[in-house]
PDB file of C-alpha atoms in Angstrom:
ATOM      1  CA  MET V  16     -76.292 -30.639 -72.562  1.00  0.00           C
ATOM      2  CA  LYS V  17     -72.844 -29.941 -72.037  1.00  0.00           C
ATOM      3  CA  ALA V  18     -73.925 -27.566 -68.988  1.00  0.00           C
ATOM      4  CA  THR V  19     -75.378 -29.874 -67.566  1.00  0.00           C
ATOM      5  CA  VAL V  20     -72.586 -31.713 -67.108  1.00  0.00           C
ATOM      6  CA  VAL V  21     -70.347 -29.312 -65.975  1.00  0.00           C
ATOM      7  CA  CYS V  22     -71.868 -28.040 -63.374  1.00  0.00           C
ATOM      8  CA  VAL V  23     -72.093 -32.169 -62.167  1.00  0.00           C
ATOM      9  CA  VAL V  24     -69.047 -32.119 -62.364  1.00  0.00           C
ATOM     10  CA  PHE V  25     -68.222 -28.517 -60.629  1.00  0.00           C
ATOM     11  CA  LEU V  26     -70.962 -29.802 -57.587  1.00  0.00           C
ATOM     12  CA  VAL V  27     -69.196 -32.918 -57.637  1.00  0.00           C
ATOM     13  CA  LEU V  28     -65.382 -30.862 -57.104  1.00  0.00           C
ATOM     14  CA  ALA V  29     -66.943 -29.377 -54.712  1.00  0.00           C
ATOM     15  CA  MET V  30     -68.587 -31.290 -52.075  1.00  0.00           C
ATOM     16  CA  SER V  31     -65.423 -33.785 -52.640  1.00  0.00           C
ATOM     17  CA  THR V  32     -63.635 -30.978 -51.312  1.00  0.00           C
ATOM     18  CA  PHE V  33     -66.317 -30.375 -48.862  1.00  0.00           C
ATOM     19  CA  LEU V  34     -65.975 -32.793 -47.379  1.00  0.00           C
ATOM     20  CA  GLU V  35     -62.273 -33.917 -47.274  1.00  0.00           C
ATOM     21  CA  SER V  36     -62.211 -30.875 -45.739  1.00  0.00           C
ATOM     22  CA  ALA V  37     -64.349 -31.319 -43.302  1.00  0.00           C
ATOM     23  CA  VAL V  38     -62.557 -34.386 -42.373  1.00  0.00           C
ATOM     24  CA  VAL V  39     -59.478 -32.634 -42.070  1.00  0.00           C
ATOM     25  CA  ARG V  40     -60.891 -30.780 -39.584  1.00  0.00           C
ATOM     26  CA  LYS V  41     -62.653 -33.209 -37.439  1.00  0.00           C
ATOM     27  CA  GLN V  42     -58.440 -35.034 -37.642  1.00  0.00           C
ATOM     28  CA  ARG V  43     -57.340 -31.136 -36.128  1.00  0.00           C
ATOM     29  CA  GLU V  44     -59.264 -31.385 -33.658  1.00  0.00           C
ATOM     30  CA  THR V  45     -58.715 -34.864 -32.840  1.00  0.00           C
ATOM     31  CA  SER V  46     -54.989 -33.472 -33.090  1.00  0.00           C
ATOM     32  CA  LEU V  47     -55.274 -30.627 -30.846  1.00  0.00           C
ATOM     33  CA  ALA V  48     -57.460 -32.369 -28.133  1.00  0.00           C
ATOM     34  CA  ALA V  49     -54.713 -35.021 -27.606  1.00  0.00           C
ATOM     35  CA  LEU V  50     -51.837 -32.717 -27.639  1.00  0.00           C
ATOM     36  CA  GLU V  51     -54.017 -30.660 -25.200  1.00  0.00           C
ATOM     37  CA  ARG V  52     -54.439 -33.939 -22.834  1.00  0.00           C
ATOM     38  CA  THR V  53     -50.925 -33.911 -23.231  1.00  0.00           C
ATOM     39  CA  VAL V  54     -50.033 -30.720 -21.926  1.00  0.00           C
ATOM     40  CA  GLN V  55     -52.038 -32.082 -18.804  1.00  0.00           C
ATOM     41  CA  GLN V  56     -50.417 -34.629 -18.128  1.00  0.00           C
ATOM     42  CA  LEU V  57     -47.033 -33.437 -18.679  1.00  0.00           C
ATOM     43  CA  SER V  58     -48.141 -30.048 -16.499  1.00  0.00           C
ATOM     44  CA  SER V  59     -49.194 -32.372 -13.975  1.00  0.00           C
ATOM     45  CA  THR V  60     -45.982 -34.128 -13.933  1.00  0.00           C
ATOM     46  CA  VAL V  61     -43.848 -31.530 -13.860  1.00  0.00           C
ATOM     47  CA  GLU V  62     -46.068 -30.262 -11.031  1.00  0.00           C
ATOM     48  CA  ASN V  63     -45.412 -33.279  -9.031  1.00  0.00           C
ATOM     49  CA  HIS V  64     -42.249 -33.166  -9.367  1.00  0.00           C
ATOM     50  CA  GLU V  65     -41.901 -29.623  -8.771  1.00  0.00           C
ATOM     51  CA  VAL V  66     -43.111 -30.789  -5.026  1.00  0.00           C
ATOM     52  CA  ARG V  67     -40.926 -33.858  -4.357  1.00  0.00           C
ATOM     53  CA  LEU V  68     -38.068 -31.092  -5.557  1.00  0.00           C
ATOM     54  CA  SER V  69     -38.990 -29.095  -2.673  1.00  0.00           C
ATOM     55  CA  ALA V  70     -40.053 -31.347  -0.082  1.00  0.00           C
ATOM     56  CA  ALA V  71     -36.112 -32.735  -1.162  1.00  0.00           C
ATOM     57  CA  GLU V  72     -34.127 -29.907  -1.093  1.00  0.00           C
ATOM     58  CA  TYR V  73     -36.158 -28.314   2.011  1.00  0.00           C
ATOM     59  CA  LYS V  74     -34.944 -31.661   3.485  1.00  0.00           C
ATOM     60  CA  MET V  75     -31.665 -31.080   2.357  1.00  0.00           C
ATOM     61  CA  THR V  76     -31.694 -27.788   3.496  1.00  0.00           C
ATOM     62  CA  VAL V  77     -33.029 -28.630   7.557  1.00  0.00           C
ATOM     63  CA  GLU V  78     -30.913 -31.610   8.019  1.00  0.00           C
ATOM     64  CA  GLY V  79     -27.753 -30.055   6.379  1.00  0.00           C
ATOM     65  CA  ARG V  80     -28.090 -27.499   8.962  1.00  0.00           C
ATOM     66  CA  ALA V  81     -28.720 -29.525  12.120  1.00  0.00           C
ATOM     67  CA  VAL V  82     -27.385 -28.023  15.086  1.00  0.00           C
ATOM     68  CA  SER V  83     -27.383 -29.178  18.493  1.00  0.00           C
ATOM     69  CA  PHE V  84     -25.323 -29.040  21.182  1.00  0.00           C
ATOM     70  CA  ARG V  85     -25.093 -30.453  25.470  1.00  0.00           C
ATOM     71  CA  VAL V  86     -22.526 -29.974  27.415  1.00  0.00           C
ATOM     72  CA  GLU V  87     -21.711 -31.320  31.208  1.00  0.00           C
ATOM     73  CA  PHE V  88     -19.728 -31.609  34.076  1.00  0.00           C
ATOM     74  CA  TYR V  89     -21.153 -35.199  34.724  1.00  0.00           C
ATOM     75  CA  GLN V  90     -19.072 -38.408  33.942  1.00  0.00           C
ATOM     76  CA  HIS V  91     -18.950 -42.063  34.435  1.00  0.00           C
ATOM     77  CA  GLY V  92     -21.473 -41.465  37.905  1.00  0.00           C
ATOM     78  CA  GLN V  93     -19.211 -38.818  40.128  1.00  0.00           C
ATOM     79  CA  SER V  94     -20.706 -36.081  41.320  1.00  0.00           C
ATOM     80  CA  HIS V  95     -18.531 -33.337  42.766  1.00  0.00           C
ATOM     81  CA  THR V  96     -18.611 -29.872  43.674  1.00  0.00           C
ATOM     82  CA  ILE V  97     -17.016 -27.487  40.634  1.00  0.00           C
ATOM     83  CA  THR V  98     -14.323 -24.253  41.218  1.00  0.00           C
ATOM     84  CA  LEU V  99     -15.405 -21.438  38.032  1.00  0.00           C
ATOM     85  CA  SER V 100     -13.203 -19.329  37.021  1.00  0.00           C
ATOM     86  CA  LYS V 101     -14.426 -16.474  37.583  1.00  0.00           C
ATOM     87  CA  THR V 102     -13.123 -14.557  34.202  1.00  0.00           C
ATOM     88  CA  GLU V 103     -13.332 -17.056  31.269  1.00  0.00           C
ATOM     89  CA  PRO V 104     -15.251 -18.821  30.092  1.00  0.00           C
ATOM     90  CA  ILE V 105     -17.032 -22.233  31.245  1.00  0.00           C
ATOM     91  CA  LYS V 106     -15.487 -25.056  29.818  1.00  0.00           C
ATOM     92  CA  PHE V 107     -17.611 -28.082  30.376  1.00  0.00           C
ATOM     93  CA  ASP V 108     -15.655 -31.185  30.182  1.00  0.00           C
ATOM     94  CA  HIS V 109     -17.799 -33.467  28.850  1.00  0.00           C
ATOM     95  CA  VAL V 110     -19.632 -33.147  25.819  1.00  0.00           C
ATOM     96  CA  ALA V 111     -22.620 -35.196  25.405  1.00  0.00           C
ATOM     97  CA  THR V 112     -23.795 -34.746  22.095  1.00  0.00           C
ATOM     98  CA  ASN V 113     -22.572 -32.145  19.121  1.00  0.00           C
ATOM     99  CA  TYR V 114     -24.995 -32.043  15.847  1.00  0.00           C
ATOM    100  CA  GLY V 115     -22.660 -29.498  13.849  1.00  0.00           C
ATOM    101  CA  ASN V 116     -19.288 -29.030  15.498  1.00  0.00           C
ATOM    102  CA  ALA V 117     -20.667 -26.015  16.570  1.00  0.00           C
ATOM    103  CA  TYR V 118     -19.317 -26.432  20.425  1.00  0.00           C
ATOM    104  CA  SER V 119     -15.879 -26.119  21.737  1.00  0.00           C
ATOM    105  CA  GLY V 120     -14.955 -28.081  24.550  1.00  0.00           C
ATOM    106  CA  THR V 121     -11.219 -26.369  24.223  1.00  0.00           C
ATOM    107  CA  THR V 122     -12.729 -23.135  24.654  1.00  0.00           C
ATOM    108  CA  GLY V 123     -16.248 -23.373  25.829  1.00  0.00           C
ATOM    109  CA  LYS V 124     -17.533 -21.239  23.227  1.00  0.00           C
ATOM    110  CA  PHE V 125     -20.503 -21.890  20.431  1.00  0.00           C
ATOM    111  CA  THR V 126     -19.703 -20.524  17.587  1.00  0.00           C
ATOM    112  CA  ALA V 127     -22.717 -20.596  15.126  1.00  0.00           C
ATOM    113  CA  PRO V 128     -22.165 -21.566  11.502  1.00  0.00           C
ATOM    114  CA  TYR V 129     -25.397 -20.137  10.212  1.00  0.00           C
ATOM    115  CA  GLU V 130     -27.113 -16.898  10.491  1.00  0.00           C
ATOM    116  CA  GLY V 131     -30.413 -18.343  11.879  1.00  0.00           C
ATOM    117  CA  ILE V 132     -32.695 -18.164  15.489  1.00  0.00           C
ATOM    118  CA  TYR V 133     -31.084 -20.360  18.174  1.00  0.00           C
ATOM    119  CA  GLY V 134     -32.110 -21.108  21.603  1.00  0.00           C
ATOM    120  CA  PHE V 135     -29.860 -22.521  24.721  1.00  0.00           C
ATOM    121  CA  TYR V 136     -30.453 -23.336  28.360  1.00  0.00           C
ATOM    122  CA  LEU V 137     -28.464 -22.830  31.062  1.00  0.00           C
ATOM    123  CA  HIS V 138     -28.975 -25.336  34.194  1.00  0.00           C
ATOM    124  CA  ILE V 139     -27.193 -25.235  37.677  1.00  0.00           C
ATOM    125  CA  MET V 140     -26.853 -26.711  40.922  1.00  0.00           C
ATOM    126  CA  GLY V 141     -24.711 -24.253  43.829  1.00  0.00           C
ATOM    127  CA  GLY V 142     -21.993 -26.281  45.145  1.00  0.00           C
ATOM    128  CA  GLU V 143     -21.517 -25.342  49.430  1.00  0.00           C
ATOM    129  CA  SER V 144     -23.109 -22.393  50.086  1.00  0.00           C
ATOM    130  CA  GLY V 145     -25.194 -23.112  47.223  1.00  0.00           C
ATOM    131  CA  ARG V 146     -25.346 -19.261  46.213  1.00  0.00           C
ATOM    132  CA  VAL V 147     -23.558 -18.812  42.654  1.00  0.00           C
ATOM    133  CA  THR V 148     -24.928 -16.612  39.425  1.00  0.00           C
ATOM    134  CA  LEU V 149     -23.969 -17.977  36.325  1.00  0.00           C
ATOM    135  CA  ALA V 150     -25.430 -16.419  33.023  1.00  0.00           C
ATOM    136  CA  ILE V 151     -24.909 -17.363  29.245  1.00  0.00           C
ATOM    137  CA  TYR V 152     -23.731 -14.368  27.656  1.00  0.00           C
ATOM    138  CA  SER V 153     -23.099 -13.617  23.786  1.00  0.00           C
ATOM    139  CA  THR V 154     -20.853 -11.704  21.503  1.00  0.00           C
ATOM    140  CA  SER V 155     -21.070 -10.386  17.926  1.00  0.00           C
ATOM    141  CA  LEU V 156     -20.397  -7.332  15.568  1.00  0.00           C
ATOM    142  CA  ASP V 157     -21.812  -5.324  18.063  1.00  0.00           C
ATOM    143  CA  GLY V 158     -19.981  -6.627  21.460  1.00  0.00           C
ATOM    144  CA  GLU V 159     -20.211  -8.447  24.847  1.00  0.00           C
ATOM    145  CA  GLY V 160     -23.908  -8.619  26.438  1.00  0.00           C
ATOM    146  CA  ILE V 161     -26.053 -10.763  29.340  1.00  0.00           C
ATOM    147  CA  ALA V 162     -28.351 -13.313  27.598  1.00  0.00           C
ATOM    148  CA  CYS V 163     -29.462 -14.495  30.523  1.00  0.00           C
ATOM    149  CA  ALA V 164     -28.882 -15.339  34.252  1.00  0.00           C
ATOM    150  CA  ALA V 165     -29.250 -17.901  36.446  1.00  0.00           C
ATOM    151  CA  PHE V 166     -28.868 -17.603  40.379  1.00  0.00           C
ATOM    152  CA  ALA V 167     -29.071 -20.248  43.075  1.00  0.00           C
ATOM    153  CA  GLU V 168     -30.052 -18.462  45.629  1.00  0.00           C
ATOM    154  CA  GLY V 169     -29.425 -20.914  48.336  1.00  0.00           C
ATOM    155  CA  SER V 170     -30.116 -20.813  51.945  1.00  0.00           C
ATOM    156  CA  ASP V 171     -29.099 -22.198  56.107  1.00  0.00           C
ATOM    157  CA  LEU V 172     -31.997 -24.946  54.886  1.00  0.00           C
ATOM    158  CA  ASP V 173     -31.305 -25.709  51.116  1.00  0.00           C
ATOM    159  CA  SER V 174     -27.310 -24.991  50.469  1.00  0.00           C
ATOM    160  CA  ASN V 175     -28.052 -27.371  47.571  1.00  0.00           C
ATOM    161  CA  ASP V 176     -30.186 -24.775  45.826  1.00  0.00           C
ATOM    162  CA  GLN V 177     -30.366 -24.897  41.630  1.00  0.00           C
ATOM    163  CA  ALA V 178     -31.749 -22.762  39.218  1.00  0.00           C
ATOM    164  CA  SER V 179     -32.128 -22.232  34.549  1.00  0.00           C
ATOM    165  CA  CYS V 180     -31.938 -19.280  32.043  1.00  0.00           C
ATOM    166  CA  ALA V 181     -33.269 -20.220  29.092  1.00  0.00           C
ATOM    167  CA  THR V 182     -32.818 -17.355  25.964  1.00  0.00           C
ATOM    168  CA  ALA V 183     -33.972 -17.461  21.569  1.00  0.00           C
ATOM    169  CA  LEU V 184     -30.945 -14.965  20.416  1.00  0.00           C
ATOM    170  CA  HIS V 185     -30.835 -14.052  16.301  1.00  0.00           C
ATOM    171  CA  LEU V 186     -27.362 -15.162  15.725  1.00  0.00           C
ATOM    172  CA  ARG V 187     -25.213 -13.949  12.258  1.00  0.00           C
ATOM    173  CA  ALA V 188     -22.681 -16.484  11.106  1.00  0.00           C
ATOM    174  CA  GLY V 189     -20.297 -16.424  13.577  1.00  0.00           C
ATOM    175  CA  ASP V 190     -21.021 -15.005  16.460  1.00  0.00           C
ATOM    176  CA  GLN V 191     -20.365 -16.857  19.348  1.00  0.00           C
ATOM    177  CA  VAL V 192     -22.731 -18.000  22.836  1.00  0.00           C
ATOM    178  CA  TYR V 193     -20.971 -19.153  26.473  1.00  0.00           C
ATOM    179  CA  VAL V 194     -21.508 -19.509  29.731  1.00  0.00           C
ATOM    180  CA  LYS V 195     -19.291 -16.965  32.352  1.00  0.00           C
ATOM    181  CA  TYR V 196     -19.602 -16.119  36.706  1.00  0.00           C
ATOM    182  CA  PHE V 197     -21.548 -13.353  37.442  1.00  0.00           C
ATOM    183  CA  ASP V 198     -21.593 -13.727  40.645  1.00  0.00           C
ATOM    184  CA  TYR V 199     -21.563 -15.167  44.867  1.00  0.00           C
ATOM    185  CA  ASP V 200     -19.416 -18.355  44.739  1.00  0.00           C
ATOM    186  CA  PRO V 201     -18.139 -19.830  42.315  1.00  0.00           C
ATOM    187  CA  ILE V 202     -18.856 -23.504  42.949  1.00  0.00           C
ATOM    188  CA  VAL V 203     -21.516 -26.098  41.273  1.00  0.00           C
ATOM    189  CA  TRP V 204     -22.441 -29.725  41.339  1.00  0.00           C
ATOM    190  CA  SER V 205     -20.927 -31.061  38.330  1.00  0.00           C
ATOM    191  CA  ALA V 206     -23.996 -33.561  38.127  1.00  0.00           C
ATOM    192  CA  TYR V 207     -26.664 -31.117  37.659  1.00  0.00           C
ATOM    193  CA  SER V 208     -25.405 -28.168  35.989  1.00  0.00           C
ATOM    194  CA  TYR V 209     -25.436 -28.423  32.637  1.00  0.00           C
ATOM    195  CA  PHE V 210     -25.987 -25.691  29.137  1.00  0.00           C
ATOM    196  CA  VAL V 211     -27.641 -26.864  25.642  1.00  0.00           C
ATOM    197  CA  GLY V 212     -28.397 -25.146  22.622  1.00  0.00           C
ATOM    198  CA  ALA V 213     -29.960 -26.039  19.099  1.00  0.00           C
ATOM    199  CA  LEU V 214     -30.077 -23.742  16.232  1.00  0.00           C
ATOM    200  CA  ILE V 215     -34.431 -23.019  15.854  1.00  0.00           C
ATOM    201  CA  GLN V 216     -34.417 -21.537  12.376  1.00  0.00           C
ATOM    202  CA  PRO V 217     -31.668 -20.461   9.746  1.00  0.00           C
ATOM    203  CA  LEU V 218     -32.610 -17.842   8.070  1.00  0.00           C
TER     204      LEU V 218
END
């Protein structure tokens, strides 16, 4: 009889322990599942913030490095011929736009503020004979070189010939770009001669 009671007590204790362990395991599984869901939600939130931060950093980088300019001779509706220097960079006296302040109207030179790929465009109209060649020059540690040239040929039938040239250059910070006389008559019409440049891609 005594042995039977001991067995019953042992069985009850074993069942209680088993049930308690099962409840504890269930609680742990529930807590673990909830924790996994929380971790997934936090991971998703972090990824969204990283995407937004990357977009904001890119926008700040692009806006902070916006560089472009347009310079010309034409101003206040006046059009006339201009005799250019044969030796110095051409100084366009009217700066229409100059984002980044990289173009100097004093020197006639554009100085790259950052390393990158830059695009430049030159348009001219020859004056009187119509025949003139201007060129876009660039200077760097490697020296001075011609990037492209615009040749207005002119003729007896059309003395006001127009020409243009465009180029893309890999510039380092401090490299300079400008327009200079190259050949023929150093005379252009102010209203139809201008120089444009912009940063295409920072590097």
